[in-house]
mmCIF file of C-alpha atoms in Angstrom:
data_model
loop_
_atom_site.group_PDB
_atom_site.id
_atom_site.type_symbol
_atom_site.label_atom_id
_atom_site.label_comp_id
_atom_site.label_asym_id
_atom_site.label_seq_id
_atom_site.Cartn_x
_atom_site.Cartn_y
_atom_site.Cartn_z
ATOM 1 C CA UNK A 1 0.000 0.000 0.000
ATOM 2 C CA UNK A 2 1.592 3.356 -1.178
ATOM 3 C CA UNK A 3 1.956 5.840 1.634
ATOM 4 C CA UNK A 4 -0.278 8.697 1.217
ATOM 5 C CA UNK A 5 1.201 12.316 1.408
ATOM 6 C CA UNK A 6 0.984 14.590 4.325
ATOM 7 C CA UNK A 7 -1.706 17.108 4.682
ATOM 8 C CA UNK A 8 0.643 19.724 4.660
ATOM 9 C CA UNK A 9 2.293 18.857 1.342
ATOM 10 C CA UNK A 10 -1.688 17.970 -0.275
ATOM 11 C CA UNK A 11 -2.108 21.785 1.170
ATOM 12 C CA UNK A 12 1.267 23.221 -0.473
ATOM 13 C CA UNK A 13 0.720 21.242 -3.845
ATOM 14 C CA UNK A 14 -3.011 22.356 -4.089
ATOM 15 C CA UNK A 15 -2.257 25.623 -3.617
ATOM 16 C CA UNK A 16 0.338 26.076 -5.825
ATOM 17 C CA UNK A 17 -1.491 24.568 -8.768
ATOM 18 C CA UNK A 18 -4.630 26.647 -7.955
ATOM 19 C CA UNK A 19 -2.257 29.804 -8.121
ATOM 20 C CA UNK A 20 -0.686 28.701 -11.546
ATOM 21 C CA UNK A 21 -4.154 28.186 -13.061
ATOM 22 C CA UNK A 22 -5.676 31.079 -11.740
ATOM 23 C CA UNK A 23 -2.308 33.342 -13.770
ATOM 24 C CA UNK A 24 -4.116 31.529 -16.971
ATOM 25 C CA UNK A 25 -1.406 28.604 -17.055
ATOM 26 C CA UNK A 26 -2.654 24.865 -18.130
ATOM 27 C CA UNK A 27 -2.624 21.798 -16.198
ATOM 28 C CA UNK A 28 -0.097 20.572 -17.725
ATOM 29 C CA UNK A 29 2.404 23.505 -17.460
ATOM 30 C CA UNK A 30 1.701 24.073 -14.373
ATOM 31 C CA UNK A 31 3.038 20.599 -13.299
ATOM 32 C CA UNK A 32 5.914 20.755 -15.033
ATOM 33 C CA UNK A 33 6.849 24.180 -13.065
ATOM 34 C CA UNK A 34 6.168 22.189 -9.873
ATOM 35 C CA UNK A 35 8.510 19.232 -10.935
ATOM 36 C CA UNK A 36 11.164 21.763 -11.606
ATOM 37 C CA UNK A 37 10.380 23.348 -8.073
ATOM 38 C CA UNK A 38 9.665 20.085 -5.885
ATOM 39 C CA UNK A 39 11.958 18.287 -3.424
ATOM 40 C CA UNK A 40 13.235 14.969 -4.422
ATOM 41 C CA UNK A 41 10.540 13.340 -1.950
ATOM 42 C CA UNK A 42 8.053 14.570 -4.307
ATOM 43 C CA UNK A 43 9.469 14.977 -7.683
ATOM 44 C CA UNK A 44 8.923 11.507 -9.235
ATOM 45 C CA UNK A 45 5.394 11.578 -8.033
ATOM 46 C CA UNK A 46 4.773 15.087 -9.725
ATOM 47 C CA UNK A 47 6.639 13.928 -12.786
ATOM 48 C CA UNK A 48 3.897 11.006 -13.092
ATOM 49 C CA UNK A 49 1.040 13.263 -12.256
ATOM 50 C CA UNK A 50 2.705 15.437 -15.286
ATOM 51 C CA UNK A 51 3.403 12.778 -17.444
ATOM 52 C CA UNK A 52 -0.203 11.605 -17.476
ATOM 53 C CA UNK A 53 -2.035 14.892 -17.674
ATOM 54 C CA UNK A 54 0.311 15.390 -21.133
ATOM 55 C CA UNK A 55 -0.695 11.788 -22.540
ATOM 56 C CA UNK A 56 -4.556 13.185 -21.920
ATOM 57 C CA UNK A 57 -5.951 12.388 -18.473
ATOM 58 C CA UNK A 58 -7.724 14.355 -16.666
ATOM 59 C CA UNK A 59 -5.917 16.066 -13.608
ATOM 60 C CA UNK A 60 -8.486 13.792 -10.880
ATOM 61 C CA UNK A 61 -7.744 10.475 -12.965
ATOM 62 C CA UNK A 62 -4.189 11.449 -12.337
ATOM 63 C CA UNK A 63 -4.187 11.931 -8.861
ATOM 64 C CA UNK A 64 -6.510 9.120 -8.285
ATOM 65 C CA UNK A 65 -4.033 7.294 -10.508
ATOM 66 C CA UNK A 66 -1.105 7.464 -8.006
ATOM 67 C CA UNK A 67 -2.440 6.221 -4.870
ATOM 68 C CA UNK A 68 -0.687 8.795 -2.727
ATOM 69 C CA UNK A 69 -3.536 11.135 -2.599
ATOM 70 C CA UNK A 70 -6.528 10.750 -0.193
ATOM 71 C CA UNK A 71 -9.981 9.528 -2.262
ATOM 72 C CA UNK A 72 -11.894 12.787 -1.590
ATOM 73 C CA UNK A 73 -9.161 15.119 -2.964
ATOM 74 C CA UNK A 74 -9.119 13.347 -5.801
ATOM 75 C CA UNK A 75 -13.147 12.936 -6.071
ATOM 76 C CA UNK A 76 -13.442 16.737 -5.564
ATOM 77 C CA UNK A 77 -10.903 17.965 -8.111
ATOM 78 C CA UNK A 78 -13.093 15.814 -11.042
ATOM 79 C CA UNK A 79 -16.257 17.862 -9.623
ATOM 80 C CA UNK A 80 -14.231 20.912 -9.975
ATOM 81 C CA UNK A 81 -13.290 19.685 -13.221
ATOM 82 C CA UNK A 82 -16.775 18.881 -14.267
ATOM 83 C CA UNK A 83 -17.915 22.017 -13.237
ATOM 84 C CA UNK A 84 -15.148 23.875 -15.067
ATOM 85 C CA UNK A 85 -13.648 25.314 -11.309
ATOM 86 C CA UNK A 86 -10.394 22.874 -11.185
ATOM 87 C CA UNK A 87 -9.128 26.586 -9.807
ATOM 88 C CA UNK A 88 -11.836 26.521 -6.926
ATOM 89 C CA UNK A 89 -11.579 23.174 -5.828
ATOM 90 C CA UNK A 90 -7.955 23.264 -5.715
ATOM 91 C CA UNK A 91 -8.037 26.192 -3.511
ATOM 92 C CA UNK A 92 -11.015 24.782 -1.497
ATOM 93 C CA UNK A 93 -8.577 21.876 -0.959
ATOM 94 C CA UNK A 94 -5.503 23.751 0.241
ATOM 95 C CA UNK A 95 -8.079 25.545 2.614
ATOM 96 C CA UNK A 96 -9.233 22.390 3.568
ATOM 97 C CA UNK A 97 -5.936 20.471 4.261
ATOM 98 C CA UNK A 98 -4.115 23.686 5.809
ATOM 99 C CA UNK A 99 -6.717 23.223 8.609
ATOM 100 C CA UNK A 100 -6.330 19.891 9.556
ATOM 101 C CA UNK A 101 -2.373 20.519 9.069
ATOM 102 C CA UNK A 102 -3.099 23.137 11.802
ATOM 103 C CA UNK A 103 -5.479 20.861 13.516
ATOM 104 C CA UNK A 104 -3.238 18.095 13.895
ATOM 105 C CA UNK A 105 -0.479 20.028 15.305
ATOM 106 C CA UNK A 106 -3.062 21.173 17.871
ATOM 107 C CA UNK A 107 -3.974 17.723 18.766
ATOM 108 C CA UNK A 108 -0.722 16.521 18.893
ATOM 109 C CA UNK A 109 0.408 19.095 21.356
ATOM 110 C CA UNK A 110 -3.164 18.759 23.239
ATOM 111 C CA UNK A 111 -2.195 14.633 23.468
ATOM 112 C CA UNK A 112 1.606 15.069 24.045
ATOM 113 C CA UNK A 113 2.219 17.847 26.992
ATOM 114 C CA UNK A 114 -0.001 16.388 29.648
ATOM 115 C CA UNK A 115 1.087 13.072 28.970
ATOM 116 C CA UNK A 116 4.304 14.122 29.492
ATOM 117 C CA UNK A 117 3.116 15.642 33.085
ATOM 118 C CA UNK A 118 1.250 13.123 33.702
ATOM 119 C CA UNK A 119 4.690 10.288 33.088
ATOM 120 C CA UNK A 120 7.054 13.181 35.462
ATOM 121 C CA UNK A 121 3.973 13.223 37.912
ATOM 122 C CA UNK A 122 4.259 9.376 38.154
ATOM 123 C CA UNK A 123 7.748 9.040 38.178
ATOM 124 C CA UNK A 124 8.313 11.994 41.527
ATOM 125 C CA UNK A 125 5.462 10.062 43.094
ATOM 126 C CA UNK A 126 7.491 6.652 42.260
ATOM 127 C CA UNK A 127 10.348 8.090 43.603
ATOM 128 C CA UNK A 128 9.088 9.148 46.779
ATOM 129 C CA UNK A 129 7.680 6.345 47.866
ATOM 130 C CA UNK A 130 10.463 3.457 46.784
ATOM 131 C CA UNK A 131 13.449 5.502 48.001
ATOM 132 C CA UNK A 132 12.466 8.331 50.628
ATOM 133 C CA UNK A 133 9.935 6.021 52.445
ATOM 134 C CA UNK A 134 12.022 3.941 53.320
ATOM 135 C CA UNK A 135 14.645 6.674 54.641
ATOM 136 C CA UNK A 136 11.788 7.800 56.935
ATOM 137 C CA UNK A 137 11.398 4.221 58.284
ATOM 138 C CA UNK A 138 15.154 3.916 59.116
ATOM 139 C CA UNK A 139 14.787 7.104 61.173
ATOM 140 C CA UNK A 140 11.167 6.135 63.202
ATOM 141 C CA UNK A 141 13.184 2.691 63.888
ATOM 142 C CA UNK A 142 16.048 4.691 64.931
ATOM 143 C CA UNK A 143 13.904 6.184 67.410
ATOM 144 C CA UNK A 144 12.058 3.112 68.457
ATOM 145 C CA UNK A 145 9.078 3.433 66.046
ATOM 146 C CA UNK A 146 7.974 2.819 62.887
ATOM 147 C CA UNK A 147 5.777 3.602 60.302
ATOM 148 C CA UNK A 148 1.956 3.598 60.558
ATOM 149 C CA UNK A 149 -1.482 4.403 59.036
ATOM 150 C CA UNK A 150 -1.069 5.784 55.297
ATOM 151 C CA UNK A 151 2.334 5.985 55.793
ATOM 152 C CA UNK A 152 2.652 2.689 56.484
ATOM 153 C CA UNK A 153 0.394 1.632 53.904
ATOM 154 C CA UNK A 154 2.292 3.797 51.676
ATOM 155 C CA UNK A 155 5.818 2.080 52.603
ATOM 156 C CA UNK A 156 4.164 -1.304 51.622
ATOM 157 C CA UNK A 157 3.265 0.664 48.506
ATOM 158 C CA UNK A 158 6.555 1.166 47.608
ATOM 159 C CA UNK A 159 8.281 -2.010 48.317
ATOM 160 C CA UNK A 160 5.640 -3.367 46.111
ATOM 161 C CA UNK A 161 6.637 -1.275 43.118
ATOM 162 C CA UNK A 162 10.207 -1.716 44.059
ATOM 163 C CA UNK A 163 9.858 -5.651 43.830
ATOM 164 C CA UNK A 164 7.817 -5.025 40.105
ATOM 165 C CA UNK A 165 10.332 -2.593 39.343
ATOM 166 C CA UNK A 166 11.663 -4.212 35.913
ATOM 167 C CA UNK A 167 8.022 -4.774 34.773
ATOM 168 C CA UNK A 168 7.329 -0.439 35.699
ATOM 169 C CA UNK A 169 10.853 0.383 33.636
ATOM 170 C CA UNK A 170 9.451 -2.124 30.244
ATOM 171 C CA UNK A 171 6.306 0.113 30.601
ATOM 172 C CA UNK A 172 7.503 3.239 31.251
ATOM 173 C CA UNK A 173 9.550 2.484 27.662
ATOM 174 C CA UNK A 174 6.495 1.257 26.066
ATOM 175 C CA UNK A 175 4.593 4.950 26.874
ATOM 176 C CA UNK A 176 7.629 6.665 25.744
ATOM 177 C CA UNK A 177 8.005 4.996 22.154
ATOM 178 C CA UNK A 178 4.118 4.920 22.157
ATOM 179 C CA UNK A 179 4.338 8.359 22.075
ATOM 180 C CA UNK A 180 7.232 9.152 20.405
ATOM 181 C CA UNK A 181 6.113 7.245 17.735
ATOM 182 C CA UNK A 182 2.823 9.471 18.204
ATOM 183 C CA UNK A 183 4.941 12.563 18.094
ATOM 184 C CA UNK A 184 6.926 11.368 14.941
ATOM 185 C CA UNK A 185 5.420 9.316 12.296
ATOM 186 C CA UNK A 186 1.997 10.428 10.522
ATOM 187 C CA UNK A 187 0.547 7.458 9.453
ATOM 188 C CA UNK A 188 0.902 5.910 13.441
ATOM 189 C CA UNK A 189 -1.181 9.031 14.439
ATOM 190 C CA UNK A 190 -3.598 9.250 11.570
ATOM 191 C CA UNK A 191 -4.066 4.917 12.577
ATOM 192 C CA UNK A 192 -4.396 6.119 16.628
ATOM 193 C CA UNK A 193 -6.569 9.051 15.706
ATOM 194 C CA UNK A 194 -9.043 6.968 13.859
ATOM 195 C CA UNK A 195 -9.684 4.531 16.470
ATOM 196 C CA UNK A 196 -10.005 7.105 18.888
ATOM 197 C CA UNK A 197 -12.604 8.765 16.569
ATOM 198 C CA UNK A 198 -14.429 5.643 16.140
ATOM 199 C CA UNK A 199 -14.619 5.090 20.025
ATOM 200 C CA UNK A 200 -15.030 8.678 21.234
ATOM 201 C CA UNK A 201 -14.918 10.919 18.234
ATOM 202 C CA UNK A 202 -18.190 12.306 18.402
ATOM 203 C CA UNK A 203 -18.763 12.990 22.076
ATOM 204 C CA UNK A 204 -17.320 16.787 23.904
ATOM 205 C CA UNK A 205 -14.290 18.717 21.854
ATOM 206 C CA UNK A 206 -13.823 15.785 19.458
ATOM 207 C CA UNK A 207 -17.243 16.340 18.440
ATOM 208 C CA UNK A 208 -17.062 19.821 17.469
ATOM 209 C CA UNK A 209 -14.037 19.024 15.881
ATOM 210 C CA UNK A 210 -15.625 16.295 13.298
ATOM 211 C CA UNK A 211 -18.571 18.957 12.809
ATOM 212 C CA UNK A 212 -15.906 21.637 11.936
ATOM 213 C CA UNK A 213 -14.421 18.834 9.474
ATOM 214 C CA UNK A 214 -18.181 18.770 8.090
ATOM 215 C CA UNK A 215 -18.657 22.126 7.688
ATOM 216 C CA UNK A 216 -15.343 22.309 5.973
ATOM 217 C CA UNK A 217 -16.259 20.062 4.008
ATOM 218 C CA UNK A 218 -19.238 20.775 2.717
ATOM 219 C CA UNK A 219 -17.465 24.651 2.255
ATOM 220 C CA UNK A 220 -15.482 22.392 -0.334
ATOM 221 C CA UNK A 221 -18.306 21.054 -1.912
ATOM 222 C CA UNK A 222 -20.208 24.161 -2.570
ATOM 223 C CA UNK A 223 -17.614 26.110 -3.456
ATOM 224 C CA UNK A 224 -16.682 23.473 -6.531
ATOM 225 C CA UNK A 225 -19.761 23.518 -8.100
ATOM 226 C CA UNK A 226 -21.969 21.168 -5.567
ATOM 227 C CA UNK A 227 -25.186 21.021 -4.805
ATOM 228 C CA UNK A 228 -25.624 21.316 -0.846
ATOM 229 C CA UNK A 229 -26.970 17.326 -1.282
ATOM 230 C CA UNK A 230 -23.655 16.135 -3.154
ATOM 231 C CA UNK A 231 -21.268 18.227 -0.940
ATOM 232 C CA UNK A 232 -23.049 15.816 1.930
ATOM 233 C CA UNK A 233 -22.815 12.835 0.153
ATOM 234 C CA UNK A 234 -19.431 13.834 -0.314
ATOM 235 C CA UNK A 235 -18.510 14.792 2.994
ATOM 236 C CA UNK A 236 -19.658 11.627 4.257
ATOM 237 C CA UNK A 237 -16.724 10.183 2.644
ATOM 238 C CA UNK A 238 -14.756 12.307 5.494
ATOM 239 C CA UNK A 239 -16.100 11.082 8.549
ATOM 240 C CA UNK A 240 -16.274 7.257 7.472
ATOM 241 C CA UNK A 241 -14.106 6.516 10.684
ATOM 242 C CA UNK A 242 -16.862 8.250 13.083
ATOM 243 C CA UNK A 243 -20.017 5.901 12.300
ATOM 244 C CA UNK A 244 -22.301 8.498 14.264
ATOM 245 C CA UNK A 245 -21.013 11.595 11.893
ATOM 246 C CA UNK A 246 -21.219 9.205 8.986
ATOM 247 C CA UNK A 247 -25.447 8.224 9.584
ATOM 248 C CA UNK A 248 -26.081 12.004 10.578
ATOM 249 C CA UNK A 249 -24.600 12.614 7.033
ATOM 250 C CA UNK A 250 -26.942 10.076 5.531
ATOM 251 C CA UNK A 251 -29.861 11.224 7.249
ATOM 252 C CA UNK A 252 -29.624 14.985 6.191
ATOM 253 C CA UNK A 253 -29.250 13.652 2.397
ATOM 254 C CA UNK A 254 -32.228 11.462 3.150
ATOM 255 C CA UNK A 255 -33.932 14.631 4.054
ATOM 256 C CA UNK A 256 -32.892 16.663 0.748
ATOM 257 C CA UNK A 257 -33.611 14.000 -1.306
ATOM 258 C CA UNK A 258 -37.486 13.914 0.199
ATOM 259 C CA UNK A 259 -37.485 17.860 -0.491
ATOM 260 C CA UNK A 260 -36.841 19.052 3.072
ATOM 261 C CA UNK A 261 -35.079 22.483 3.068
ATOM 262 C CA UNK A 262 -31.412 22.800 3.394
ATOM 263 C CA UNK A 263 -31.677 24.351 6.774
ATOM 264 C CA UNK A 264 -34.395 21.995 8.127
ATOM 265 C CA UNK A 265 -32.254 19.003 6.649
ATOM 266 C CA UNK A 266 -29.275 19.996 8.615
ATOM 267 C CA UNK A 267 -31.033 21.147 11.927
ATOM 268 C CA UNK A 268 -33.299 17.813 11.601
ATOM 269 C CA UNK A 269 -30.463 15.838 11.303
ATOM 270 C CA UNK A 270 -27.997 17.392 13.649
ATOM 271 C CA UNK A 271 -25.107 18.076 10.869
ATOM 272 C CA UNK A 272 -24.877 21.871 11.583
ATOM 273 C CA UNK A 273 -26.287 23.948 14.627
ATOM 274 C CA UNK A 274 -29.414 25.688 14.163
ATOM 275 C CA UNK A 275 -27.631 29.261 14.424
ATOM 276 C CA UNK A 276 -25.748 28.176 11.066
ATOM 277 C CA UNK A 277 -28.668 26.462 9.661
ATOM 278 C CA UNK A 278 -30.180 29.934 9.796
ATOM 279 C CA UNK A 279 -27.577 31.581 8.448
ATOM 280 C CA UNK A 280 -27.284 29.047 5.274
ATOM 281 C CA UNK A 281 -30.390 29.557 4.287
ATOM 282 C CA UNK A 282 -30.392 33.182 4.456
ATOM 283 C CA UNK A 283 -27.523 33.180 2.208
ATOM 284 C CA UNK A 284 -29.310 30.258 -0.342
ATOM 285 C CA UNK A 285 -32.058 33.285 -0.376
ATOM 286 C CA UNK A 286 -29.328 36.160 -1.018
ATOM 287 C CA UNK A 287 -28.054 34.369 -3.604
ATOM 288 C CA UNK A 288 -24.483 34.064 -1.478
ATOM 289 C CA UNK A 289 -24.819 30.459 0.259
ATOM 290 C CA UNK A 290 -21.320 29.653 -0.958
ATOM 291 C CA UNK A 291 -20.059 33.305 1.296
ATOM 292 C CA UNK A 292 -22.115 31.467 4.259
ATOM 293 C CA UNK A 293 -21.306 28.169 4.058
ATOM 294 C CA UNK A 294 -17.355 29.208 4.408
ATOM 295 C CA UNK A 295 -18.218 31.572 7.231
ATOM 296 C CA UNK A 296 -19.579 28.932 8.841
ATOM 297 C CA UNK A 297 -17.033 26.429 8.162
ATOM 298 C CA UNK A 298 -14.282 29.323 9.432
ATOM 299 C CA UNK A 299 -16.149 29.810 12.534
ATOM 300 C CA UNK A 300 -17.033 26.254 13.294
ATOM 301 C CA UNK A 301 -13.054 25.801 13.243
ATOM 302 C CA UNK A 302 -11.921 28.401 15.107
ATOM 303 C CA UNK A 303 -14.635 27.496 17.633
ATOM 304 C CA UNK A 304 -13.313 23.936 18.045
ATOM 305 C CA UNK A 305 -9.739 25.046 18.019
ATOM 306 C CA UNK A 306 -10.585 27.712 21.093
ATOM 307 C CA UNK A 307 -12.656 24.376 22.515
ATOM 308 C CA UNK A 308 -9.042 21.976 22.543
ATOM 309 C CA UNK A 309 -6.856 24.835 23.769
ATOM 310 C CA UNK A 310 -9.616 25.357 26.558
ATOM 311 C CA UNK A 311 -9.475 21.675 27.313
ATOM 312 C CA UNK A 312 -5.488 21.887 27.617
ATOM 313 C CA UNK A 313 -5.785 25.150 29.784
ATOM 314 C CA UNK A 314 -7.737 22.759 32.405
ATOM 315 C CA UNK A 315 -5.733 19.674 31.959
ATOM 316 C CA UNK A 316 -2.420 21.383 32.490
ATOM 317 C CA UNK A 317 -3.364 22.867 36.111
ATOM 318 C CA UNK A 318 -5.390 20.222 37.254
ATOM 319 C CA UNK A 319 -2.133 17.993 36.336
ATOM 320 C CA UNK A 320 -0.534 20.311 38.641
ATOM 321 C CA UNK A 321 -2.460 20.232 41.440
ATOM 322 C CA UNK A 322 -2.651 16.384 41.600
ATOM 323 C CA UNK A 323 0.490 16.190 41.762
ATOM 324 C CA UNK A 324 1.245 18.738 44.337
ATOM 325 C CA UNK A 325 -1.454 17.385 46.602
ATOM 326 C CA UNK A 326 -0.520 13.789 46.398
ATOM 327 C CA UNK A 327 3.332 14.693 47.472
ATOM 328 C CA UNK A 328 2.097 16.914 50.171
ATOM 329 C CA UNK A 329 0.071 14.142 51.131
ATOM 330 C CA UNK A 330 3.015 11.357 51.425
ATOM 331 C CA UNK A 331 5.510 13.786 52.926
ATOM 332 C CA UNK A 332 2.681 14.642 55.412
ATOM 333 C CA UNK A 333 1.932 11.369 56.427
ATOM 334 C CA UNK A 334 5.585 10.849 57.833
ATOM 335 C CA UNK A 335 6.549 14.482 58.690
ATOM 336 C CA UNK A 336 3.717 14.551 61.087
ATOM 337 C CA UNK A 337 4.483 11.688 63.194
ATOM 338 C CA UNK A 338 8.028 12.396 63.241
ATOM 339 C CA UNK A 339 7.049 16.170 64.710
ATOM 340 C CA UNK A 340 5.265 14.477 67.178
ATOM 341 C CA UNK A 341 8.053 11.895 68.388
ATOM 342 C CA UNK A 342 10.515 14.856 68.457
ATOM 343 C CA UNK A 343 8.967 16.939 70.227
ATOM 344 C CA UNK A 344 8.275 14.522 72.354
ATOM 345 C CA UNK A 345 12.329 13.321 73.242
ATOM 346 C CA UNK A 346 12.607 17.310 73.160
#
């Protein structure tokens, strides 16, 4: 299976042909100018794309042709070409595909920090209770005592973990090249990502993050030359990885295809909120539904970016404050007692 190109370089590649066509140069031209330009990761892949479009296929075929392209770039760029607006579909794409660039950086970094807390947090905790506890227990026996209550139920803690202790260092390693791997290599997150999106990826932030990808989406759609009932049927394609997106999708075309109206189908169905609902059909009557349905997609995004950096704002402290109560707690549990014997000898 050929590895399909990064969202970042389907965003760069887009946009650069969309530019070229727009100053009035053909398809073809305009991938020869990128061969010349490319990288040597991508030049024999352009130089295909190239090759074909000269020997008479269609820019989509091309693309499709290849393998390294994702099915709905390529399924959009033949409506575009259908249409006769390759230009805006290329540019809807590079729109598209610069989000989720930006998107997946935002996850990554959402995923990544307070994991990274959350492994330091464990291993201070760890620490405290295999190697001071047991410093505290020399010193009560040194003074004829020993260790009691959650303390003492804490030093048995720690002797526990100290006796597993090769098992806790194989799985520390496994959560660091889990997520260094998670960090590093795109196809291991896109794989992680969908299963997480087929578990939870329609419930809280990753929710309104699939509904931005709709609304995106559909953006696309419309702005190629769609119909608001293809653009759904095409978005669809999207979100097959998040079965509840993917039957809210098939409902709302249900609806359109029994005559609803576009902003009852996608209230009805739960695709868009009602407040853009409202707003999509005012535009459908002004003539500019394409102007609303990108407004819409914008502010869907931004709202579900502002959504993930809110959940990270109350991760990150919360992280914090774990941690800082649970080592107050252990050193409290022996400082306490020892107080009390000292002042006691005192």
């Amino acid at each position: 299976m050929k590895k399909i190109i990064s969202h970042e370089d389907i965003s760069s590649i887009c946009l650069e042909l969309s530019l070229l066509l727009h100053a009035g140069v053909g398809v073809g031209d305009a991938l020869a100018l990128l061969v010349e330009e490319s990288g040597p990761e991508y030049e024999e892949l352009l130089t295909d794309i190239a090759k074909q479009v000269d020997e008479g296929a269609a820019l989509s075929a091309a693309l499709r042709d290849t393998g390294r392209f994702p099915v709905y770039v390529s399924g959009l760029v033949e409506v575009g070409e259908q249409a006769g607006r390759t230009e805006e579909a290329l540019r809807a794409l590079s729109g598209y595909y610069e989000y989720r660039t930006r998107l997946d950086r935002r996850v990554r970094s959402a995923l990544l920090y307070p994991a990274v807390m959350l492994m330091l947090m464990l291993v201070v905790i760890a620490v405290l209770l295999i190697k001071v506890l047991p410093i505290f227990e020399d010193v009560y026996r040194s003074l004829g005592g020993r260790l009691t209550g959650m303390a003492g139920s804490l030093l048995s803690l720690g002797r526990l973990l100290d006796r597993i202790m090769p098992v806790l260092w194989v799985l520390l390693a496994v959560f660091v090249l889990f997520f260094a791997a998670f960090a590093a290599s795109g196809p291991f997150r896109a794989k992680i990502l969908s299963i997480w999106r087929k578990l939870w990826g329609d419930k809280g932030v990753a929710g309104r993050m699939n509904t931005a990808r709709l609304a995106q989406a559909l953006s696309m759609g419309m702005s190629s030359g769609l119909s608001l009932e293809e653009a759904v049927t095409l978005a669809a394609g999207l979100v097959e990885d998040v079965p509840d997106a993917k039957k809210r999708c098939m409902d709302c075309r249900g609806r359109l295809e029994n005559g609803e109206s576009q902003g009852g189908a996608l209230k009805e169905s739960g695709l868009l909120p009602a407040a853009s609902c409202r707003l999509l059909e005012l535009g459908q009557r002004s003539g500019s539904g394409e102007v609303s349905m990108e407004k819409i997609a914008r502010d869907m995004s931004e709202e579900s970016e502002a959504a993930l950096e809110e959940m990270v704002g109350r991760v990150e402290p919360a992280l914090v404050l774990v941690c800082s109560m649970l080592v107050g707690l252990i050193l409290l549990s022996v400082m306490l007692p020892l107080m009390h014997i000292m002042s006691t000898i005192g």
